[in-house]
Amino acid sequence: MISELKEQFQSELSQTNLSDEASVEGLRLKYLGKKGLVTDLLKGMGALSAEERPVFGKQVNELKEEVSEAIEHAKEKAASFAMEKKLSVGKMDISLPGEGYKHGSTHPLYNIREEIIDFFANMGFHVDLGRDIETDWYNFEALNTPKDHPSRDMQDTFYLSQNAMLRTHTSGTQIHYMENNKPPIKMIALGHVFRVDADATHAPMFQQCEGLVVDENITFAQLKGTLALFAQKLFGENAKTRFRPSFFPFTEPSAELDVSCVFCSGNGCRKCKGTGWMEIGGCGSVDPAVFENVGIDSEKYTGFAFGFGLDRIAMLRHHIPEISLLTSNDQRFLEQF
Ligand code: PHE
C-alpha cells in the first residue's frame, strides 16, 4: 500500500506543472493535507496490531518525509518561475535612480552661499573658508588698521584674549591667502563673522563673502565689471549697480556697492528711503600698504577686493524684515524656501 502510494505520488508529481504555484499546493493538500492520502494512512494505524504498528508507522513517516521534501523542492521551483515571469513582464530598469525623499528645505543662506560659490568658481576663483578666530594682525593690523585707527570702533569685537578675537570680517582670510600664495590670485573667502551689533537688520553673527584679485594691470574697471555681473546673477538681469565713494583702510580708492532697490526697481520707495538704491557691500583697489605687509611687490602688482553680507542679500531677495529670522530656526519660516 505504501509503495503504491509512493509511485502514485511520483507519477503525479512528474505531471504537475511546476511553474504553477497553485498546482503544487494542490498536490500538497492531496497528500499531506488534513484529509490527505498520507495523513489517512497514519489515521488508519489504530486498526493495526501492536507488532505491525511500529513497522508500518516508520514506513509511513518515511513516505511523509519524502513527499514533504519533494513538495518543498517543487514549491521553490514554482516560486522562482513566478519571479522570473514577473521580471520578464515588468521589465523593470534597476539602473534608474530611485525616487528622492523630501527631508525639508535648504536654508536661504545656504542657497545664496551655493550660488555665490557657483558664480565665482566658474570664473576661476579659489574658495577659502578661513577661520573664525583671528589674531589682531590678521583682523586689523595687516589690513592697514593700526591700534589707534578710528575704523576699529565700528567693529568693536568679541575678544577671546588680548590678541585673539572672533573675526569681524572675512578680510583676514585675504592676508592668510596672500601669505601662502603668489600672484596671480583670484579667491573668495566665505564664512561667519561677529560684531557687537543687534537691531532689525544687524546681528552679532552673520555671514560674509569676500573676494580678492591680484595680478599685474588689475584695474578698478575690472572690479566694476565683476560686481555688476554678480549683482545681475543675484537679483536678475535688470539689476543696476552703483559705486559710491567710501573708505576702508585696506582699499584705496574705496567704494560702497549699491544695487537698484529690489522693492521699487529703483523708482524710490520707503524701503530705500526714496533713493532707489540699496547698499550690499564694500569694495576697492587693494591698498599698497596691505601688499607690503604680505611681501607682495606693490609696484608690480595691483588688485581689487570686495566684501558683502549674505544675510543682507537674503533679506533683500526674499523681502525678509528681521535678520533674526534667519537664525531662529522657525519651521514656518524655513519651509518657505
Ligand atoms: N571688510 C569690509 C567690511 O566688513 C568689506 C570690504 C571687503 C570692503 C573688501 C572692501 C574690500 O565691512
XYZ file of C-alpha atoms and ligand atoms in Angstrom:
349
model
C 0.000 0.000 0.000
C 2.765 2.345 0.936
C 4.908 1.648 -2.123
C 1.870 2.033 -4.354
C 1.092 5.420 -2.879
C 4.709 6.401 -3.325
C 4.592 5.516 -7.008
C 1.299 7.314 -7.432
C 2.774 10.431 -5.854
C 5.850 10.309 -8.043
C 3.874 9.987 -11.230
C 1.531 12.800 -10.215
C 4.467 14.985 -9.310
C 6.017 14.427 -12.710
C 2.758 15.537 -14.321
C 2.363 18.643 -12.193
C 3.054 21.978 -13.825
C 5.982 23.150 -11.736
C 5.689 26.732 -12.949
C 2.301 26.996 -11.280
C 2.340 27.539 -7.520
C -1.359 26.642 -7.151
C -0.913 23.178 -8.730
C 1.961 22.413 -6.386
C -0.149 23.488 -3.429
C -2.984 21.262 -4.702
C -0.618 18.299 -4.728
C 0.496 19.082 -1.200
C -3.068 19.177 0.057
C -3.930 15.923 -1.718
C -1.130 14.036 0.095
C -0.301 15.945 3.263
C -3.454 17.955 3.983
C -5.784 17.086 6.896
C -7.651 14.642 4.700
C -4.654 13.850 2.542
C -3.678 10.346 1.418
C -0.582 10.085 3.623
C -2.456 11.537 6.590
C -5.163 8.894 6.057
C -2.572 6.133 6.320
C -1.444 7.462 9.683
C -5.036 7.681 10.876
C -5.639 4.046 9.877
C -2.850 2.816 12.157
C -5.238 2.330 15.087
C -6.614 -0.788 13.400
C -3.212 -2.498 13.318
C -1.798 -4.930 15.849
C 0.868 -3.846 18.356
C 3.615 -5.651 16.359
C 2.584 -4.223 12.995
C 2.176 -0.671 14.189
C 5.827 0.461 14.656
C 6.966 -1.065 11.382
C 4.112 0.472 9.468
C 4.452 3.772 11.307
C 8.118 4.017 10.400
C 7.385 3.418 6.730
C 4.565 5.957 6.623
C 6.763 8.550 8.292
C 9.484 7.945 5.764
C 6.973 8.364 2.974
C 5.676 11.531 4.576
C 9.154 12.961 4.768
C 9.915 12.057 1.194
C 6.687 13.641 -0.046
C 7.241 16.769 2.069
C 10.737 17.208 0.741
C 9.682 16.746 -2.869
C 6.862 19.256 -2.463
C 9.114 21.767 -0.726
C 11.516 21.484 -3.619
C 8.674 21.854 -6.158
C 7.441 24.953 -4.322
C 10.829 26.622 -4.518
C 10.919 25.919 -8.222
C 7.434 27.330 -8.691
C 8.358 30.495 -6.766
C 11.450 31.115 -8.853
C 9.421 30.518 -12.029
C 6.913 33.083 -10.813
C 9.674 35.606 -10.073
C 11.223 35.130 -13.486
C 7.844 35.639 -15.085
C 7.261 38.829 -13.106
C 10.655 40.219 -14.055
C 10.229 39.458 -17.739
C 6.746 41.006 -17.811
C 7.530 44.080 -15.683
C 10.836 44.838 -17.479
C 11.948 46.910 -14.517
C 15.055 49.022 -15.186
C 17.010 48.619 -11.965
C 19.637 51.125 -13.128
C 17.174 54.039 -12.880
C 17.768 56.334 -9.881
C 15.278 55.925 -7.025
C 12.699 58.478 -6.084
C 14.125 61.061 -3.694
C 12.568 61.720 -0.315
C 11.901 65.267 0.805
C 13.690 65.847 4.099
C 12.922 69.549 4.426
C 14.114 72.650 2.653
C 17.546 74.178 2.269
C 18.257 77.304 4.282
C 18.084 80.563 2.290
C 21.619 81.475 3.412
C 22.859 78.104 2.244
C 21.228 78.622 -1.162
C 22.839 82.021 -1.575
C 26.200 80.687 -0.475
C 25.978 77.925 -3.089
C 25.060 80.456 -5.788
C 27.987 82.672 -4.844
C 30.434 79.775 -4.912
C 28.987 78.645 -8.224
C 29.351 82.110 -9.779
C 32.914 82.774 -8.641
C 34.198 79.212 -9.070
C 33.044 79.393 -12.684
C 35.162 82.499 -13.095
C 38.202 80.680 -11.729
C 38.201 81.913 -8.117
C 39.507 79.661 -5.340
C 37.195 79.207 -2.358
C 38.682 79.564 1.132
C 36.694 79.255 4.358
C 39.333 80.849 6.534
C 38.990 80.626 10.318
C 36.527 82.030 12.861
C 39.246 83.125 15.281
C 41.851 85.647 14.112
C 44.678 87.487 15.788
C 44.911 91.270 15.839
C 47.387 91.120 12.958
C 45.075 89.311 10.551
C 41.846 91.023 11.534
C 43.237 94.579 11.705
C 46.956 95.317 11.613
C 47.885 93.644 8.314
C 44.779 95.211 6.807
C 46.304 98.630 7.412
C 44.188 99.233 10.506
C 46.559 100.128 13.367
C 45.537 100.026 17.028
C 44.514 103.667 17.239
C 42.568 103.691 13.970
C 39.000 105.028 14.418
C 37.580 102.485 11.951
C 38.161 99.811 14.615
C 35.333 101.359 16.605
C 32.770 100.221 14.048
C 33.955 96.663 14.540
C 34.029 96.537 18.310
C 34.868 92.895 18.739
C 34.419 89.771 20.811
C 37.895 89.266 22.250
C 38.963 85.811 23.408
C 42.295 87.090 24.728
C 44.427 90.202 24.276
C 45.460 89.071 20.833
C 42.690 86.709 19.659
C 39.149 87.572 18.621
C 36.170 86.246 16.721
C 36.804 87.743 13.285
C 34.774 90.836 12.493
C 35.071 90.388 8.740
C 36.376 87.832 6.272
C 39.135 90.203 5.131
C 41.728 88.454 7.329
C 41.440 85.408 5.065
C 42.911 87.576 2.262
C 46.032 88.088 4.356
C 46.440 84.370 5.078
C 45.911 83.644 1.404
C 48.442 86.214 0.185
C 50.997 84.927 2.697
C 50.651 81.441 1.256
C 50.060 82.103 -2.447
C 51.877 84.209 -5.001
C 50.057 86.350 -7.602
C 48.157 85.882 -9.805
C 45.500 85.447 -7.103
C 41.753 85.025 -7.541
C 39.964 83.899 -4.426
C 36.815 84.293 -2.372
C 36.584 83.827 1.387
C 33.291 82.798 2.941
C 32.124 82.385 6.479
C 30.651 83.665 9.710
C 31.758 86.982 11.182
C 30.987 88.511 14.581
C 30.305 92.038 15.771
C 28.698 93.699 18.739
C 25.653 94.765 16.794
C 21.952 93.967 17.140
C 18.865 95.534 15.593
C 16.316 94.538 12.931
C 18.938 94.415 10.179
C 22.144 93.691 12.163
C 23.009 90.576 14.129
C 26.052 89.748 16.285
C 26.775 86.836 13.939
C 26.301 86.957 10.192
C 27.927 85.603 7.048
C 30.212 87.403 4.647
C 31.758 86.732 1.297
C 34.988 88.443 0.428
C 36.768 88.490 -2.916
C 40.361 89.249 -3.843
C 42.082 89.517 -7.216
C 45.798 90.299 -7.515
C 47.821 90.411 -10.714
C 49.650 92.835 -12.987
C 47.437 95.526 -14.502
C 44.337 94.844 -12.416
C 42.084 97.907 -12.515
C 39.004 99.328 -10.831
C 37.151 98.807 -14.118
C 37.539 95.041 -13.713
C 36.156 95.303 -10.196
C 33.118 97.160 -11.512
C 32.546 94.658 -14.299
C 32.834 91.660 -11.955
C 30.440 93.063 -9.368
C 27.906 94.321 -11.938
C 27.694 90.792 -13.346
C 27.457 89.345 -9.869
C 24.575 91.673 -8.926
C 22.699 90.542 -12.028
C 23.256 86.943 -11.078
C 21.841 87.580 -7.592
C 18.998 89.985 -8.356
C 18.171 89.401 -12.016
C 19.219 90.846 -15.371
C 17.677 94.231 -14.702
C 19.648 94.874 -11.524
C 21.763 98.034 -11.829
C 24.845 98.767 -9.745
C 26.318 101.980 -8.440
C 29.710 102.595 -6.830
C 29.609 105.263 -4.157
C 32.920 106.691 -2.825
C 33.677 105.410 0.664
C 36.544 104.492 2.958
C 38.172 101.232 4.060
C 41.705 101.195 5.493
C 42.712 98.277 3.245
C 41.458 99.607 -0.096
C 42.231 102.840 -1.917
C 40.159 104.100 -3.601
C 37.202 102.506 -1.806
C 33.526 102.340 -2.675
C 30.204 101.120 -1.326
C 28.407 98.885 -3.779
C 24.730 99.756 -4.223
C 22.209 97.771 -6.206
C 18.931 99.164 -7.582
C 16.190 98.752 -4.959
C 14.596 95.312 -5.207
C 11.295 96.621 -3.867
C 10.700 99.517 -6.314
C 13.170 98.683 -9.123
C 14.936 101.964 -8.464
C 11.982 104.331 -8.515
C 12.290 105.247 -4.853
C 10.183 103.847 -2.016
C 10.091 103.731 1.780
C 12.437 100.726 1.957
C 15.217 102.519 0.061
C 14.398 105.819 1.753
C 13.389 107.254 -1.608
C 16.866 106.835 -3.135
C 16.142 103.874 -5.425
C 19.351 102.167 -4.207
C 20.313 99.640 -1.553
C 23.788 99.067 -0.184
C 25.051 95.500 -0.388
C 28.793 95.699 0.275
C 32.157 97.423 0.218
C 34.968 97.243 -2.300
C 38.031 98.954 -3.698
C 41.539 98.649 -5.104
C 43.901 96.929 -2.669
C 45.889 99.493 -0.685
C 49.634 99.148 -1.456
C 50.302 99.104 2.315
C 48.459 95.755 2.507
C 50.681 94.314 -0.221
C 53.773 95.467 1.666
C 52.513 93.676 4.797
C 52.398 90.324 2.998
C 55.533 90.768 0.883
C 53.899 91.397 -2.478
C 55.613 93.992 -4.680
C 53.133 96.862 -4.832
C 54.985 98.464 -7.747
C 54.441 95.412 -9.879
C 51.036 94.200 -8.727
C 47.653 95.801 -8.251
C 44.412 94.232 -7.127
C 40.840 94.674 -6.070
C 38.811 93.376 -3.164
C 35.159 93.344 -2.214
C 33.049 92.107 0.665
C 29.352 91.765 1.354
C 26.930 90.159 3.767
C 24.963 87.068 2.807
C 22.242 87.801 5.324
C 21.651 91.226 3.770
C 21.331 89.642 0.326
C 18.908 87.006 1.620
C 16.796 89.709 3.270
C 16.648 91.793 0.109
C 15.967 88.891 -2.129
C 13.201 87.298 -0.057
C 11.891 90.526 1.484
C 12.720 89.297 4.991
C 12.011 92.045 7.539
C 14.074 90.789 10.528
C 17.610 89.403 10.334
C 16.990 87.248 13.423
C 14.503 85.134 11.436
C 17.489 83.650 9.617
C 18.883 82.055 12.763
C 15.790 81.455 14.900
C 15.119 78.009 13.387
C 11.381 78.574 12.972
C 9.993 75.801 10.786
C 7.180 78.019 9.464
C 9.747 80.494 8.201
C 12.229 77.973 6.821
C 9.658 75.886 4.946
C 9.013 78.784 2.592
C 12.305 78.328 0.773
N 35.664 94.031 5.223
C 34.730 95.068 4.882
C 33.568 95.009 5.894
O 33.407 94.044 6.552
C 34.165 94.891 3.499
C 35.205 95.070 2.432
C 35.918 93.985 1.951
C 35.450 96.305 1.894
C 36.865 94.133 0.974
C 36.379 96.484 0.909
C 37.092 95.386 0.439
O 32.829 95.944 6.038
